[in-house]
Amino acid sequence: MLDFHPLRLEDLPRLRQFFGYSRSRICDTTPGTVFIWRDIYKTEWAVYGGSLYFKVEYPGLGPTFTLPLGGGRREHFQQIADYCCRRSMPIAFYPVPKDELEQLQDFFPASTAVGERDNFDYLYRAEDLKYFRGKKLSGQRNHVNKFLKTYGNWSFRPIGSEDIPAVKAFLDSYAARWSKGAATFQEDVAKTHEILDNYQTCDLLGGGLLVEDRIVGFSLGEIIGDTLFTHIEKADRDYEGCYQMLVAQFAQQFAGEGVVFINREDDTGDPGLRTSKLSYHPVALLEKYTVTVDEPCNYCQI
Protein backbone atom coordinates (compact mmCIF):
# COMPACT_ATOMS: atom_id res chain seq x y z
CA MET A 1 0.00 0.00 0.00
CA LEU A 2 1.27 3.47 -0.87
CA ASP A 3 2.34 5.62 2.09
CA PHE A 4 3.21 9.18 1.07
CA HIS A 5 5.56 11.56 2.90
CA PRO A 6 6.30 15.26 2.32
CA LEU A 7 9.40 15.62 0.14
CA ARG A 8 12.36 17.18 1.92
CA LEU A 9 15.86 18.04 0.80
CA GLU A 10 17.34 15.34 3.02
CA ASP A 11 15.39 12.71 1.04
CA LEU A 12 17.42 13.41 -2.12
CA PRO A 13 20.34 11.00 -1.50
CA ARG A 14 17.92 8.13 -0.86
CA LEU A 15 15.71 8.83 -3.87
CA ARG A 16 18.28 9.86 -6.47
CA GLN A 17 18.82 6.28 -7.69
CA PHE A 18 15.22 6.06 -8.97
CA PHE A 19 15.54 8.93 -11.45
CA GLY A 20 17.71 6.79 -13.70
CA TYR A 21 14.53 4.83 -14.52
CA SER A 22 12.94 7.80 -16.28
CA ARG A 23 11.44 6.73 -19.62
CA SER A 24 11.33 10.18 -21.19
CA ARG A 25 13.37 13.35 -21.64
CA ILE A 26 10.88 15.70 -19.96
CA CYS A 27 12.34 17.80 -17.16
CA ASP A 28 9.68 16.76 -14.64
CA THR A 29 11.37 13.39 -14.03
CA THR A 30 14.70 14.86 -12.90
CA PRO A 31 15.85 15.41 -9.31
CA GLY A 32 16.44 19.11 -9.96
CA THR A 33 12.92 19.89 -11.14
CA VAL A 34 11.22 17.74 -8.50
CA PHE A 35 13.18 19.23 -5.62
CA ILE A 36 13.16 22.86 -6.82
CA TRP A 37 9.35 22.93 -7.03
CA ARG A 38 8.53 20.52 -4.18
CA ASP A 39 7.17 23.15 -1.79
CA ILE A 40 5.02 25.19 -4.17
CA TYR A 41 3.45 21.96 -5.48
CA LYS A 42 3.28 20.25 -2.05
CA THR A 43 5.14 17.23 -3.40
CA GLU A 44 4.91 13.95 -1.49
CA TRP A 45 6.70 10.68 -2.22
CA ALA A 46 6.29 6.97 -1.59
CA VAL A 47 8.44 3.96 -2.42
CA TYR A 48 6.58 0.70 -3.01
CA GLY A 49 7.55 -2.44 -4.88
CA GLY A 50 10.85 -0.97 -6.03
CA SER A 51 9.22 2.10 -7.62
CA LEU A 52 9.15 5.77 -6.63
CA TYR A 53 5.75 7.49 -6.68
CA PHE A 54 5.12 11.25 -6.46
CA LYS A 55 1.86 12.95 -5.55
CA VAL A 56 1.70 16.70 -6.20
CA GLU A 57 -0.85 19.50 -6.15
CA TYR A 58 -0.69 21.58 -9.30
CA PRO A 59 -2.83 24.75 -9.34
CA GLY A 60 -6.29 23.96 -10.63
CA LEU A 61 -5.72 20.19 -10.72
CA GLY A 62 -5.75 19.16 -7.08
CA PRO A 63 -3.92 15.97 -6.07
CA THR A 64 -2.13 14.60 -9.13
CA PHE A 65 0.27 11.72 -9.74
CA THR A 66 3.35 11.74 -11.91
CA LEU A 67 4.29 8.53 -13.71
CA PRO A 68 6.32 6.46 -11.22
CA LEU A 69 10.00 5.72 -11.66
CA GLY A 70 10.98 2.05 -11.84
CA GLY A 71 8.85 -1.06 -12.18
CA GLY A 72 5.93 -1.79 -14.52
CA ARG A 73 3.16 0.56 -15.53
CA ARG A 74 0.18 -1.73 -14.95
CA GLU A 75 1.33 -2.32 -11.38
CA HIS A 76 1.77 1.43 -10.94
CA PHE A 77 -1.67 2.26 -12.27
CA GLN A 78 -3.31 -0.35 -10.09
CA GLN A 79 -1.56 0.92 -6.96
CA ILE A 80 -2.65 4.49 -7.67
CA ALA A 81 -6.23 3.42 -8.41
CA ASP A 82 -6.43 1.49 -5.13
CA TYR A 83 -4.91 4.41 -3.21
CA CYS A 84 -7.46 6.86 -4.63
CA CYS A 85 -10.45 4.56 -4.17
CA ARG A 86 -9.62 3.96 -0.52
CA ARG A 87 -9.78 7.73 -0.03
CA SER A 88 -12.69 8.46 -2.40
CA MET A 89 -10.49 10.86 -4.35
CA PRO A 90 -10.25 11.40 -8.12
CA ILE A 91 -7.41 10.00 -10.23
CA ALA A 92 -5.38 12.45 -12.26
CA PHE A 93 -1.93 12.20 -13.84
CA TYR A 94 0.42 14.99 -14.86
CA PRO A 95 2.71 15.28 -16.71
CA VAL A 96 2.17 12.37 -19.08
CA PRO A 97 4.64 12.35 -22.01
CA LYS A 98 3.07 11.76 -25.41
CA ASP A 99 4.77 8.37 -25.85
CA GLU A 100 3.27 7.11 -22.56
CA LEU A 101 -0.24 8.37 -23.22
CA GLU A 102 -1.56 5.34 -25.10
CA GLN A 103 -0.48 2.85 -22.43
CA LEU A 104 -2.05 4.94 -19.67
CA GLN A 105 -5.36 5.27 -21.52
CA ASP A 106 -5.36 1.58 -22.38
CA PHE A 107 -5.46 0.91 -18.63
CA PHE A 108 -7.92 3.75 -17.96
CA PRO A 109 -10.09 3.79 -21.13
CA ALA A 110 -12.63 6.10 -19.48
CA SER A 111 -10.21 9.00 -19.27
CA THR A 112 -9.58 12.38 -20.84
CA ALA A 113 -6.18 13.73 -21.97
CA VAL A 114 -5.50 17.45 -22.39
CA GLY A 115 -2.22 18.94 -23.60
CA GLU A 116 -1.11 22.44 -22.62
CA ARG A 117 1.36 24.10 -25.02
CA ASP A 118 2.70 26.39 -22.28
CA ASN A 119 4.10 23.35 -20.47
CA PHE A 120 5.86 21.65 -23.39
CA ASP A 121 9.64 21.29 -22.96
CA TYR A 122 12.09 22.57 -25.56
CA LEU A 123 14.56 19.89 -26.69
CA TYR A 124 17.70 20.80 -28.64
CA ARG A 125 20.64 18.98 -30.18
CA ALA A 126 23.60 19.46 -27.90
CA GLU A 127 25.87 20.21 -30.85
CA ASP A 128 23.56 23.00 -32.02
CA LEU A 129 23.78 24.84 -28.70
CA LYS A 130 27.52 24.38 -28.33
CA TYR A 131 28.55 26.29 -31.43
CA PHE A 132 25.42 27.72 -33.15
CA ARG A 133 26.58 26.45 -36.52
CA GLY A 134 24.54 26.91 -39.71
CA LYS A 135 22.33 29.58 -41.16
CA LYS A 136 19.35 29.02 -38.87
CA LEU A 137 21.46 29.79 -35.77
CA SER A 138 23.38 32.70 -37.28
CA GLY A 139 21.54 35.17 -35.05
CA GLN A 140 22.70 33.40 -31.89
CA ARG A 141 26.21 33.11 -33.28
CA ASN A 142 26.26 36.84 -34.00
CA HIS A 143 25.36 37.58 -30.38
CA VAL A 144 28.23 35.38 -29.21
CA ASN A 145 30.64 37.11 -31.57
CA LYS A 146 29.48 40.49 -30.28
CA PHE A 147 30.13 39.35 -26.72
CA LEU A 148 33.62 38.11 -27.65
CA LYS A 149 34.52 41.37 -29.38
CA THR A 150 33.15 43.56 -26.60
CA TYR A 151 34.37 41.74 -23.53
CA GLY A 152 37.88 40.51 -24.14
CA ASN A 153 38.66 39.50 -20.57
CA TRP A 154 35.99 36.85 -20.01
CA SER A 155 35.99 33.30 -18.69
CA PHE A 156 33.63 30.42 -17.95
CA ARG A 157 34.27 27.85 -15.26
CA PRO A 158 32.45 25.20 -13.25
CA ILE A 159 31.10 26.53 -9.97
CA GLY A 160 33.08 25.35 -6.96
CA SER A 161 32.30 25.76 -3.29
CA GLU A 162 34.54 28.84 -3.17
CA ASP A 163 32.34 30.53 -5.80
CA ILE A 164 29.04 30.13 -3.95
CA PRO A 165 29.05 33.50 -2.09
CA ALA A 166 29.68 35.42 -5.32
CA VAL A 167 26.99 33.47 -7.20
CA LYS A 168 24.49 34.10 -4.41
CA ALA A 169 25.30 37.82 -4.44
CA PHE A 170 24.73 37.91 -8.19
CA LEU A 171 21.42 36.08 -7.73
CA ASP A 172 20.24 38.66 -5.20
CA SER A 173 21.18 41.47 -7.55
CA TYR A 174 19.40 39.73 -10.45
CA ALA A 175 16.26 39.14 -8.38
CA ALA A 176 16.08 42.74 -7.17
CA ARG A 177 16.44 44.06 -10.68
CA TRP A 178 14.25 41.69 -12.67
CA SER A 179 11.63 40.58 -10.15
CA LYS A 180 8.26 39.90 -11.77
CA GLY A 181 6.42 39.69 -8.48
CA ALA A 182 5.00 36.27 -9.39
CA ALA A 183 5.02 33.52 -6.78
CA THR A 184 6.84 31.21 -9.17
CA PHE A 185 9.62 33.78 -9.69
CA GLN A 186 10.09 34.19 -5.95
CA GLU A 187 10.06 30.43 -5.44
CA ASP A 188 12.60 29.99 -8.23
CA VAL A 189 14.97 32.47 -6.56
CA ALA A 190 14.45 30.98 -3.09
CA LYS A 191 15.08 27.44 -4.28
CA THR A 192 18.14 28.53 -6.27
CA HIS A 193 19.54 29.91 -3.02
CA GLU A 194 18.70 26.61 -1.34
CA ILE A 195 20.56 24.68 -4.04
CA LEU A 196 23.59 26.92 -3.65
CA ASP A 197 23.46 26.57 0.14
CA ASN A 198 23.39 22.78 -0.24
CA TYR A 199 25.50 22.50 -3.37
CA GLN A 200 27.21 19.22 -2.50
CA THR A 201 23.97 17.51 -1.45
CA CYS A 202 22.08 18.61 -4.56
CA ASP A 203 24.92 17.41 -6.80
CA LEU A 204 23.96 19.59 -9.75
CA LEU A 205 26.26 20.85 -12.49
CA GLY A 206 26.96 24.55 -12.26
CA GLY A 207 28.87 27.00 -14.42
CA GLY A 208 29.55 30.71 -14.13
CA LEU A 209 30.28 33.26 -16.86
CA LEU A 210 32.64 36.05 -15.78
CA VAL A 211 33.80 39.34 -17.25
CA GLU A 212 36.79 40.98 -15.57
CA ASP A 213 36.45 38.32 -12.83
CA ARG A 214 32.88 39.48 -12.12
CA ILE A 215 30.01 37.02 -12.44
CA VAL A 216 27.60 38.10 -15.18
CA GLY A 217 25.64 34.85 -15.48
CA PHE A 218 25.36 31.29 -14.25
CA SER A 219 23.52 28.07 -15.04
CA LEU A 220 22.63 24.99 -13.00
CA GLY A 221 21.59 21.64 -14.44
CA GLU A 222 22.16 17.91 -14.51
CA ILE A 223 22.54 14.96 -16.85
CA ILE A 224 20.00 12.13 -16.96
CA GLY A 225 20.57 9.52 -19.66
CA ASP A 226 21.53 11.19 -22.93
CA THR A 227 20.15 14.61 -21.98
CA LEU A 228 21.59 17.66 -20.23
CA PHE A 229 18.84 19.54 -18.41
CA THR A 230 19.19 23.28 -17.80
CA HIS A 231 17.18 24.03 -14.66
CA ILE A 232 18.44 27.49 -13.71
CA GLU A 233 19.80 30.17 -16.05
CA LYS A 234 20.40 33.78 -14.97
CA ALA A 235 22.38 36.44 -16.80
CA ASP A 236 22.93 40.20 -16.76
CA ARG A 237 21.21 41.54 -19.86
CA ASP A 238 23.35 44.66 -19.81
CA TYR A 239 26.15 42.52 -21.24
CA GLU A 240 25.21 42.11 -24.88
CA GLY A 241 25.15 38.46 -25.92
CA CYS A 242 25.48 37.29 -22.33
CA TYR A 243 22.64 34.77 -22.48
CA GLN A 244 23.78 33.27 -25.78
CA MET A 245 27.33 33.02 -24.48
CA LEU A 246 26.11 31.34 -21.30
CA VAL A 247 24.04 28.81 -23.26
CA ALA A 248 26.99 27.90 -25.49
CA GLN A 249 29.56 27.70 -22.71
CA PHE A 250 27.32 25.61 -20.45
CA ALA A 251 26.76 23.17 -23.32
CA GLN A 252 30.46 23.01 -24.22
CA GLN A 253 31.44 22.44 -20.60
CA PHE A 254 28.93 19.75 -19.65
CA ALA A 255 27.42 18.16 -22.79
CA GLY A 256 30.25 15.69 -23.23
CA GLU A 257 30.37 12.20 -24.66
CA GLY A 258 27.02 10.45 -24.51
CA VAL A 259 25.01 13.67 -24.19
CA VAL A 260 22.97 14.07 -27.37
CA PHE A 261 20.25 16.50 -26.30
CA ILE A 262 19.72 19.52 -24.09
CA ASN A 263 16.35 20.17 -22.44
CA ARG A 264 15.82 23.86 -21.63
CA GLU A 265 12.37 23.26 -20.08
CA ASP A 266 9.11 25.08 -20.88
CA ASP A 267 8.23 28.73 -21.46
CA THR A 268 5.26 28.93 -19.01
CA GLY A 269 3.34 30.80 -21.72
CA ASP A 270 5.56 33.89 -21.42
CA PRO A 271 5.68 35.49 -24.91
CA GLY A 272 9.23 36.79 -24.54
CA LEU A 273 10.55 33.51 -23.22
CA ARG A 274 8.77 31.61 -26.00
CA THR A 275 10.34 33.81 -28.66
CA SER A 276 13.75 33.34 -27.09
CA LYS A 277 13.52 29.55 -26.83
CA LEU A 278 12.20 29.19 -30.36
CA SER A 279 15.10 31.28 -31.65
CA TYR A 280 17.49 28.48 -30.63
CA HIS A 281 15.57 26.15 -32.99
CA PRO A 282 14.54 23.14 -30.90
CA VAL A 283 14.45 19.74 -32.60
CA ALA A 284 11.27 18.88 -30.70
CA LEU A 285 8.67 20.20 -28.31
CA LEU A 286 8.12 17.50 -25.71
CA GLU A 287 4.36 17.31 -25.28
CA LYS A 288 2.89 16.78 -21.81
CA TYR A 289 -0.70 15.84 -21.01
CA THR A 290 -3.01 15.94 -18.03
CA VAL A 291 -5.07 12.76 -17.83
CA THR A 292 -8.18 12.64 -15.65
CA VAL A 293 -9.95 9.34 -15.03
CA ASP A 294 -13.73 9.01 -15.03
CA GLU A 295 -15.37 6.73 -12.41
CA PRO A 296 -12.01 5.88 -10.79
CA CYS A 297 -13.30 3.15 -8.51
CA ASN A 298 -14.11 0.99 -11.57
CA TYR A 299 -10.36 0.27 -11.62
CA CYS A 300 -9.99 -0.51 -7.94
CA GLN A 301 -9.27 -4.03 -6.66
CA ILE A 302 -10.36 -3.34 -3.09
XYZ file of C-alpha atoms in Angstrom, residues 107-223:
117
model
C -5.461 0.908 -18.634
C -7.921 3.749 -17.962
C -10.087 3.791 -21.128
C -12.626 6.099 -19.478
C -10.206 9.001 -19.266
C -9.577 12.381 -20.836
C -6.185 13.728 -21.970
C -5.500 17.450 -22.394
C -2.219 18.944 -23.596
C -1.106 22.439 -22.622
C 1.362 24.104 -25.021
C 2.695 26.393 -22.281
C 4.103 23.345 -20.473
C 5.865 21.648 -23.394
C 9.637 21.292 -22.961
C 12.088 22.572 -25.560
C 14.555 19.892 -26.688
C 17.700 20.799 -28.638
C 20.635 18.976 -30.176
C 23.605 19.457 -27.901
C 25.871 20.211 -30.854
C 23.558 23.000 -32.017
C 23.784 24.837 -28.699
C 27.523 24.378 -28.330
C 28.552 26.290 -31.434
C 25.416 27.725 -33.153
C 26.579 26.447 -36.524
C 24.545 26.907 -39.710
C 22.330 29.581 -41.160
C 19.352 29.017 -38.867
C 21.460 29.794 -35.774
C 23.380 32.703 -37.278
C 21.544 35.172 -35.049
C 22.696 33.399 -31.894
C 26.212 33.109 -33.282
C 26.265 36.841 -34.005
C 25.361 37.580 -30.383
C 28.225 35.381 -29.207
C 30.644 37.112 -31.572
C 29.479 40.494 -30.281
C 30.135 39.355 -26.721
C 33.616 38.108 -27.652
C 34.522 41.369 -29.379
C 33.147 43.561 -26.604
C 34.370 41.744 -23.526
C 37.884 40.511 -24.137
C 38.658 39.505 -20.571
C 35.991 36.847 -20.007
C 35.988 33.296 -18.686
C 33.631 30.424 -17.952
C 34.274 27.851 -15.264
C 32.455 25.201 -13.248
C 31.096 26.530 -9.973
C 33.081 25.354 -6.960
C 32.298 25.763 -3.290
C 34.540 28.837 -3.166
C 32.339 30.532 -5.802
C 29.035 30.133 -3.948
C 29.048 33.496 -2.090
C 29.679 35.422 -5.318
C 26.989 33.467 -7.196
C 24.485 34.105 -4.405
C 25.302 37.818 -4.439
C 24.732 37.908 -8.194
C 21.415 36.076 -7.734
C 20.241 38.661 -5.197
C 21.178 41.466 -7.548
C 19.403 39.731 -10.448
C 16.256 39.136 -8.379
C 16.083 42.735 -7.165
C 16.441 44.061 -10.682
C 14.246 41.686 -12.670
C 11.631 40.576 -10.150
C 8.257 39.903 -11.773
C 6.418 39.689 -8.481
C 5.002 36.274 -9.392
C 5.022 33.524 -6.779
C 6.844 31.205 -9.168
C 9.620 33.784 -9.688
C 10.093 34.193 -5.945
C 10.059 30.428 -5.445
C 12.602 29.988 -8.231
C 14.966 32.469 -6.561
C 14.453 30.979 -3.093
C 15.081 27.438 -4.284
C 18.140 28.531 -6.270
C 19.537 29.912 -3.015
C 18.701 26.611 -1.335
C 20.556 24.677 -4.043
C 23.592 26.916 -3.653
C 23.461 26.573 0.136
C 23.395 22.775 -0.239
C 25.503 22.503 -3.369
C 27.212 19.224 -2.503
C 23.968 17.511 -1.454
C 22.079 18.613 -4.559
C 24.924 17.413 -6.795
C 23.964 19.594 -9.751
C 26.260 20.848 -12.486
C 26.960 24.553 -12.261
C 28.866 26.999 -14.416
C 29.553 30.713 -14.134
C 30.282 33.262 -16.862
C 32.641 36.047 -15.780
C 33.800 39.337 -17.253
C 36.793 40.984 -15.566
C 36.446 38.317 -12.833
C 32.883 39.482 -12.117
C 30.008 37.023 -12.441
C 27.595 38.099 -15.180
C 25.639 34.849 -15.479
C 25.355 31.288 -14.247
C 23.523 28.069 -15.038
C 22.626 24.989 -12.999
C 21.588 21.643 -14.439
C 22.162 17.907 -14.508
C 22.538 14.958 -16.853
